[in-house]
């Protein structure tokens, strides 16, 4: 009998070899027992254990990971554990992120920053013209809406700008200086202003002033022949006609004619206005159209001031009573420096550093007010400003000689601020008497504090640890301590424990010499003499003029909080501008000065080789 071999060949089945199924089964069992009686190796054991069809046994499964073989069960358990842990971590993170956080409050601003917020508010209270909705001084309203319109045959829109002090006069000379100071502080400390949340506010304050200054002359022309120097009158010695000093009335209620004073040869005013517009053009350099407009106006004013030499406040003029300018040479140095920074035109620098210009400006002679920075004396500020150029860019010949002179003289001025040299007297409370005991000292003190701080920041930025006064070396911290002690005195660290900045501290003047603040906004219009009762009352002002720095104490640290005595209680634009500059410079926001912005328009220097010396003659 033949069967088919599963491997493809015939298979013969022999009958002789046939056996029953039972016999074959017994034979196989005997063979199995014989095989198991000897020791099996590992491979054989695993083969036997893995025989298919054996009941009760499961084949193990493995996962090949390339570098190793692991049990599938262990692999799945490990992966599951990892996924579970990741899910748990994600859930915890989600809960933490969605739960309300109780973050620690940021530390309160330092005292200088706190005072800064208030000092800037004073400019909002001094605005003339149509006030913006966000002006944030509830007792002020639109005023001076006809300024310039009724000036005889000259019709000029002079709406806007700032009132100077406690009156409603708009003096172009101190207003321009105030805008220059504010712009300088922004250029140096824009990061500090931004950190304090005041950068846009101070820029808006500056623009309110420069917009007005552009109205006072033909700013679109290349050549001009006059400037509107003043709106309003204050001289009460000649008659009792209604004017801004004779009358005590809110600016919103003024109904008398306000004259406009123009000048045709006013180098000091033109140069100061040029400085204000040039400095502001750097502040607004990112607004090219407006910045270019400011630069053009500054160049026009500078050209006019150089061609028509003269003082804006001749004897007998209304302006000479309040803001008399003694010279225009310091404004030439000051304005020339700012125009150089704004344009990079070396002709301005050549003029500002000309030895003859410096000589006329008083750089080489002393006097009781040498080094006192004020609305009438710009030389100390100009010398610091030009020392910056030498410290940071070192332009070399032909500017080095006069720049070194200015740098040395700036160092001497800084020495004069130190008590050890007795250049200026001090009150027993420690206030430096830069105006030698005359009334209204604080406006000079704050500007000195600003110059000392910004000059110390210049030295720190270039890596200079200090400066010398004769044979003695003083670290820059000495200058900062001087500035701090003076500003701290103003903020309340004085014998009377009184803050001279309204609204700062617990004790401050309540009878400020200010028409708008002293008359209630009650719907009643008080005429020229009708407001006198508010001037003369002993009651505190119904309106608080936040941030106003008053004129200050006398040389004995005494102070009379009396409205009628302006020598104690009247604030001014230039005073507050200096205060703002000093406060931002001293604030604890340690970002330092902006090293490069002021040089944005200045081209690289390639110093000229100085000429050879003259031939030697026997």
Coordinates of N, CA, C and O in Angstrom, one line a residue, residues 317-427:
X317 N 11.2 147.6 29.9 CA 10.3 146.7 29.4 C 9.6 145.9 30.5 O 10.2 145.7 31.6
X318 N 8.4 145.4 30.3 CA 7.7 144.7 31.3 C 8.5 143.5 31.7 O 8.5 143.1 32.9
X319 N 9.1 142.8 30.7 CA 9.9 141.6 31.0 C 11.1 141.8 31.9 O 11.5 140.9 32.7
X320 N 11.6 143.0 31.9 CA 12.8 143.3 32.6 C 12.5 143.4 34.1 O 13.5 143.2 35.0
X321 N 11.3 143.5 34.5 CA 10.9 143.6 35.9 C 10.9 142.2 36.5 O 11.3 142.0 37.7
X322 N 10.6 141.2 35.7 CA 10.4 139.8 36.2 C 11.5 138.8 35.8 O 11.9 138.0 36.6
X323 N 11.9 138.9 34.5 CA 12.9 137.9 34.0 C 13.9 138.7 33.2 O 13.9 138.6 31.9
X324 N 14.7 139.6 33.8 CA 15.6 140.4 33.1 C 16.8 139.6 32.7 O 17.5 138.9 33.5
X325 N 17.2 139.6 31.4 CA 18.4 138.9 30.9 C 19.6 139.8 30.9 O 19.5 140.9 30.4
X326 N 20.6 139.4 31.5 CA 21.8 140.2 31.7 C 22.8 140.1 30.5 O 23.6 140.9 30.3
X327 N 22.6 139.0 29.7 CA 23.6 138.8 28.6 C 23.0 137.7 27.7 O 22.1 137.0 28.0
X328 N 23.5 137.7 26.4 CA 23.0 136.7 25.5 C 24.1 135.7 25.1 O 23.9 134.8 24.4
X329 N 25.4 136.0 25.6 CA 26.5 135.1 25.2 C 26.4 133.7 25.7 O 26.7 132.7 25.1
X330 N 25.8 133.6 27.0 CA 25.7 132.2 27.5 C 24.6 131.4 26.7 O 24.7 130.2 26.6
X331 N 23.6 132.1 26.3 CA 22.6 131.5 25.4 C 23.2 131.0 24.1 O 22.8 130.0 23.5
X332 N 24.2 131.8 23.6 CA 24.8 131.3 22.3 C 25.6 130.0 22.5 O 25.5 129.1 21.7
X333 N 26.3 129.9 23.6 CA 27.0 128.6 23.9 C 26.0 127.5 24.1 O 26.1 126.4 23.6
X334 N 25.0 127.8 24.9 CA 23.9 126.8 25.3 C 23.1 126.4 24.0 O 23.0 125.2 23.7
X335 N 22.6 127.3 23.3 CA 21.8 127.0 22.1 C 22.7 126.3 21.0 O 22.2 125.4 20.3
X336 N 24.0 126.8 20.8 CA 24.8 126.2 19.9 C 25.1 124.7 20.2 O 25.1 123.9 19.3
X337 N 25.3 124.4 21.5 CA 25.5 123.0 21.9 C 24.3 122.1 21.5 O 24.4 121.0 21.0
X338 N 23.1 122.6 21.8 CA 21.9 121.8 21.6 C 21.7 121.7 20.1 O 21.2 120.6 19.6
X339 N 21.9 122.7 19.3 CA 21.7 122.6 17.9 C 22.7 121.6 17.3 O 22.4 120.9 16.3
X340 N 23.9 121.6 17.8 CA 24.9 120.6 17.3 C 24.4 119.2 17.6 O 24.5 118.3 16.7
X341 N 24.0 118.9 18.8 CA 23.5 117.6 19.1 C 22.3 117.2 18.3 O 22.1 116.0 17.9
X342 N 21.4 118.2 18.0 CA 20.2 117.9 17.2 C 20.5 117.7 15.7 O 19.7 116.9 15.0
X343 N 21.5 118.3 15.2 CA 21.8 118.3 13.7 C 23.1 117.6 13.3 O 23.2 117.1 12.2
X344 N 24.1 117.6 14.2 CA 25.4 117.1 13.8 C 26.2 118.0 13.0 O 27.3 117.7 12.5
X345 N 25.7 119.2 12.8 CA 26.4 120.3 12.0 C 27.5 120.9 12.8 O 27.3 121.5 13.8
X346 N 28.7 120.6 12.4 CA 29.9 121.1 13.2 C 30.0 122.6 13.3 O 30.7 123.1 14.1
X347 N 29.3 123.3 12.4 CA 29.4 124.8 12.5 C 28.8 125.3 13.8 O 29.3 126.3 14.4
X348 N 27.8 124.6 14.4 CA 27.3 125.0 15.7 C 28.3 124.7 16.8 O 28.4 125.5 17.7
X349 N 28.9 123.5 16.7 CA 29.9 123.2 17.7 C 31.1 124.1 17.6 O 31.6 124.5 18.7
X350 N 31.5 124.5 16.4 CA 32.6 125.4 16.3 C 32.3 126.8 17.0 O 33.2 127.4 17.6
X351 N 31.1 127.2 16.9 CA 30.7 128.5 17.5 C 30.6 128.3 19.0 O 31.0 129.2 19.8
X352 N 30.0 127.2 19.5 CA 29.8 127.0 20.9 C 31.1 126.8 21.6 O 31.2 127.1 22.8
X353 N 32.1 126.4 20.9 CA 33.4 126.2 21.6 C 34.5 127.2 21.2 O 35.7 127.0 21.4
X354 N 34.0 128.3 20.6 CA 35.0 129.3 20.2 C 35.4 130.1 21.5 O 34.6 130.4 22.4
X355 N 36.7 130.2 21.7 CA 37.2 130.9 22.9 C 36.7 132.3 23.2 O 36.4 132.6 24.3
X356 N 36.4 133.0 22.1 CA 35.9 134.4 22.3 C 34.4 134.3 22.8 O 34.0 135.1 23.7
X357 N 33.7 133.3 22.3 CA 32.3 133.1 22.8 C 32.3 132.7 24.3 O 31.6 133.3 25.1
X358 N 33.2 131.8 24.7 CA 33.3 131.4 26.1 C 33.7 132.6 26.9 O 33.2 132.8 28.1
X359 N 34.7 133.4 26.5 CA 35.1 134.6 27.2 C 34.0 135.5 27.5 O 33.7 136.0 28.6
X360 N 33.2 135.9 26.4 CA 32.0 136.8 26.6 C 31.0 136.2 27.5 O 30.2 136.9 28.2
X361 N 30.8 134.8 27.5 CA 29.8 134.2 28.3 C 30.2 134.1 29.8 O 29.4 133.7 30.6
X362 N 31.5 134.5 30.1 CA 31.9 134.5 31.5 C 32.6 133.3 32.0 O 32.7 133.1 33.2
X363 N 33.2 132.5 31.0 CA 33.8 131.3 31.4 C 35.2 131.5 32.1 O 35.6 130.7 32.9
X364 N 35.8 132.7 32.0 CA 37.1 133.0 32.5 C 37.1 134.0 33.6 O 38.2 134.5 33.9
X365 N 36.0 134.3 34.2 CA 36.0 135.2 35.3 C 35.0 134.7 36.3 O 34.0 133.9 36.0
X366 N 35.2 135.0 37.6 CA 34.4 134.5 38.7 C 33.1 135.3 38.9 O 32.3 135.4 38.1
X367 N 33.0 135.9 40.1 CA 31.8 136.6 40.5 C 31.0 135.8 41.4 O 31.1 134.6 41.5
X368 N 30.0 136.4 42.1 CA 29.2 135.8 43.1 C 28.3 134.7 42.6 O 27.9 133.8 43.3
X369 N 27.9 134.8 41.3 CA 27.0 133.8 40.7 C 27.7 132.9 39.7 O 27.0 132.2 38.9
X370 N 29.0 132.8 39.8 CA 29.7 131.9 38.9 C 29.3 130.4 39.3 O 29.4 130.0 40.4
X371 N 28.9 129.7 38.3 CA 28.5 128.3 38.5 C 27.1 128.1 38.9 O 26.6 127.0 39.1
X372 N 26.3 129.2 39.1 CA 24.9 129.1 39.5 C 24.0 129.0 38.2 O 23.9 129.9 37.5
X373 N 23.5 127.8 38.0 CA 22.7 127.5 36.8 C 21.2 128.1 37.0 O 20.6 127.7 38.0
X374 N 20.8 128.9 36.1 CA 19.5 129.6 36.2 C 18.9 130.0 34.9 O 19.6 129.8 33.9
X375 N 17.7 130.5 34.9 CA 17.1 131.0 33.7 C 17.9 132.2 33.0 O 17.8 132.5 31.9
X376 N 18.8 132.8 33.8 CA 19.6 133.9 33.3 C 21.0 133.5 33.0 O 21.7 134.2 32.4
X377 N 21.4 132.4 33.6 CA 22.8 132.0 33.4 C 22.9 130.5 32.9 O 22.8 129.6 33.7
X378 N 23.0 130.3 31.6 CA 23.0 129.0 31.1 C 24.4 128.4 31.0 O 24.6 127.2 30.7
X379 N 25.5 129.2 31.3 CA 26.8 128.7 31.1 C 27.1 127.4 31.9 O 27.7 126.5 31.3
X380 N 26.8 127.3 33.2 CA 27.1 126.0 33.9 C 26.5 124.8 33.2 O 27.1 123.8 33.1
X381 N 25.2 124.9 32.8 CA 24.6 123.8 32.1 C 25.3 123.5 30.8 O 25.4 122.3 30.4
X382 N 25.6 124.5 30.0 CA 26.3 124.3 28.7 C 27.6 123.7 28.9 O 28.0 122.8 28.1
X383 N 28.4 124.0 30.0 CA 29.7 123.4 30.2 C 29.5 121.9 30.6 O 30.3 121.1 30.1
X384 N 28.5 121.6 31.3 CA 28.3 120.2 31.6 C 27.9 119.4 30.3 O 28.4 118.3 30.1
X385 N 27.0 120.0 29.6 CA 26.6 119.4 28.3 C 27.7 119.2 27.3 O 27.8 118.1 26.7
X386 N 28.6 120.1 27.2 CA 29.8 119.9 26.3 C 30.9 119.1 26.9 O 31.6 118.4 26.2
X387 N 30.9 119.0 28.3 CA 31.8 118.0 28.9 C 31.4 116.6 28.6 O 32.3 115.7 28.4
X388 N 30.2 116.4 28.4 CA 29.6 115.1 28.0 C 30.3 114.7 26.7 O 30.7 113.5 26.4
X389 N 30.4 115.6 25.7 CA 30.9 115.3 24.4 C 32.4 114.9 24.6 O 32.8 113.9 23.9
X390 N 33.1 115.6 25.4 CA 34.6 115.2 25.6 C 34.7 113.9 26.3 O 35.5 113.0 25.9
X391 N 33.9 113.6 27.3 CA 34.0 112.4 28.0 C 33.6 111.1 27.2 O 34.2 110.1 27.3
X392 N 32.6 111.3 26.3 CA 32.1 110.1 25.6 C 32.7 109.9 24.2 O 32.9 108.8 23.7
X393 N 33.0 111.1 23.5 CA 33.4 111.0 22.1 C 34.8 111.5 21.9 O 35.4 111.1 20.9
X394 N 35.3 112.3 22.8 CA 36.7 112.8 22.7 C 37.0 113.3 21.2 O 37.8 112.7 20.6
X395 N 36.4 114.4 20.8 CA 36.5 114.8 19.4 C 37.9 115.3 19.0 O 38.3 115.4 17.8
X396 N 38.7 115.7 20.0 CA 40.1 116.1 19.7 C 40.1 117.5 19.1 O 39.2 118.3 19.2
X397 N 41.2 117.7 18.3 CA 41.4 119.0 17.7 C 40.4 119.2 16.6 O 40.0 118.3 15.9
X398 N 39.8 120.5 16.4 CA 40.2 121.7 17.1 C 39.3 122.1 18.3 O 39.3 123.2 18.7
X399 N 38.6 121.1 18.8 CA 37.6 121.4 19.9 C 38.2 121.1 21.3 O 37.7 121.6 22.3
X400 N 39.3 120.3 21.4 CA 39.8 119.8 22.6 C 40.1 120.9 23.6 O 39.8 120.8 24.8
X401 N 40.8 121.9 23.2 CA 41.2 123.0 24.1 C 40.1 123.6 24.9 O 40.2 123.6 26.2
X402 N 39.0 124.0 24.2 CA 38.0 124.7 25.0 C 37.1 123.6 25.7 O 36.6 123.9 26.8
X403 N 37.0 122.4 25.1 CA 36.2 121.4 25.8 C 36.9 121.0 27.1 O 36.3 120.7 28.1
X404 N 38.2 120.9 27.1 CA 39.0 120.6 28.3 C 38.8 121.7 29.3 O 38.6 121.5 30.5
X405 N 38.8 123.0 28.8 CA 38.5 124.1 29.7 C 37.1 124.0 30.4 O 37.0 124.2 31.6
X406 N 36.1 123.7 29.6 CA 34.8 123.5 30.1 C 34.7 122.4 31.1 O 34.0 122.5 32.2
X407 N 35.4 121.3 30.8 CA 35.4 120.2 31.7 C 36.1 120.5 33.0 O 35.5 120.2 34.1
X408 N 37.2 121.2 33.0 CA 37.9 121.6 34.2 C 37.0 122.6 35.0 O 36.9 122.5 36.3
X409 N 36.3 123.5 34.3 CA 35.5 124.5 35.0 C 34.3 123.8 35.6 O 33.8 124.2 36.7
X410 N 33.7 122.8 34.9 CA 32.6 122.0 35.5 C 33.1 121.3 36.8 O 32.4 121.3 37.8
X411 N 34.3 120.8 36.8 CA 34.8 120.2 38.0 C 34.9 121.2 39.2 O 34.6 120.9 40.3
X412 N 35.3 122.4 38.8 CA 35.5 123.5 39.8 C 34.1 123.8 40.4 O 33.9 124.0 41.6
X413 N 33.1 123.9 39.5 CA 31.7 124.2 40.0 C 31.2 123.1 40.9 O 30.6 123.4 41.9
X414 N 31.5 121.8 40.6 CA 31.1 120.7 41.4 C 31.8 120.8 42.8 O 31.2 120.5 43.8
X415 N 33.1 121.3 42.8 CA 33.8 121.5 44.1 C 33.1 122.5 44.9 O 33.0 122.4 46.1
X416 N 32.6 123.6 44.2 CA 32.0 124.7 45.0 C 30.7 124.3 45.7 O 30.2 125.0 46.6
X417 N 30.1 123.1 45.3 CA 28.9 122.7 45.9 C 29.2 121.9 47.3 O 28.3 121.7 48.1
X418 N 30.4 121.6 47.5 CA 30.8 120.8 48.7 C 31.0 121.8 49.9 O 31.6 122.8 49.7
X419 N 30.5 121.4 51.0 CA 30.5 122.3 52.2 C 31.9 122.6 52.6 O 32.2 123.7 53.2
X420 N 32.9 121.8 52.3 CA 34.3 122.0 52.8 C 34.9 123.3 52.2 O 35.8 123.9 52.8
X421 N 34.4 123.7 51.1 CA 35.1 124.8 50.4 C 34.4 126.2 50.7 O 35.0 127.2 50.3
X422 N 33.3 126.2 51.3 CA 32.6 127.5 51.8 C 32.4 128.5 50.7 O 32.5 129.7 50.9
X423 N 32.2 128.0 49.5 CA 32.0 128.9 48.4 C 30.6 129.6 48.5 O 30.4 130.8 48.3
X424 N 29.7 128.8 49.0 CA 28.3 129.3 49.3 C 28.0 129.0 50.7 O 28.3 127.9 51.3
X425 N 27.2 129.9 51.3 CA 26.8 129.7 52.7 C 25.7 128.6 52.7 O 25.0 128.3 51.6
X426 N 25.4 128.1 53.9 CA 24.3 127.1 54.1 C 23.5 127.6 55.3 O 24.0 128.2 56.2
X427 N 22.2 127.3 55.2 CA 21.4 127.5 56.4 C 21.8 126.5 57.5 O 22.5 125.5 57.2

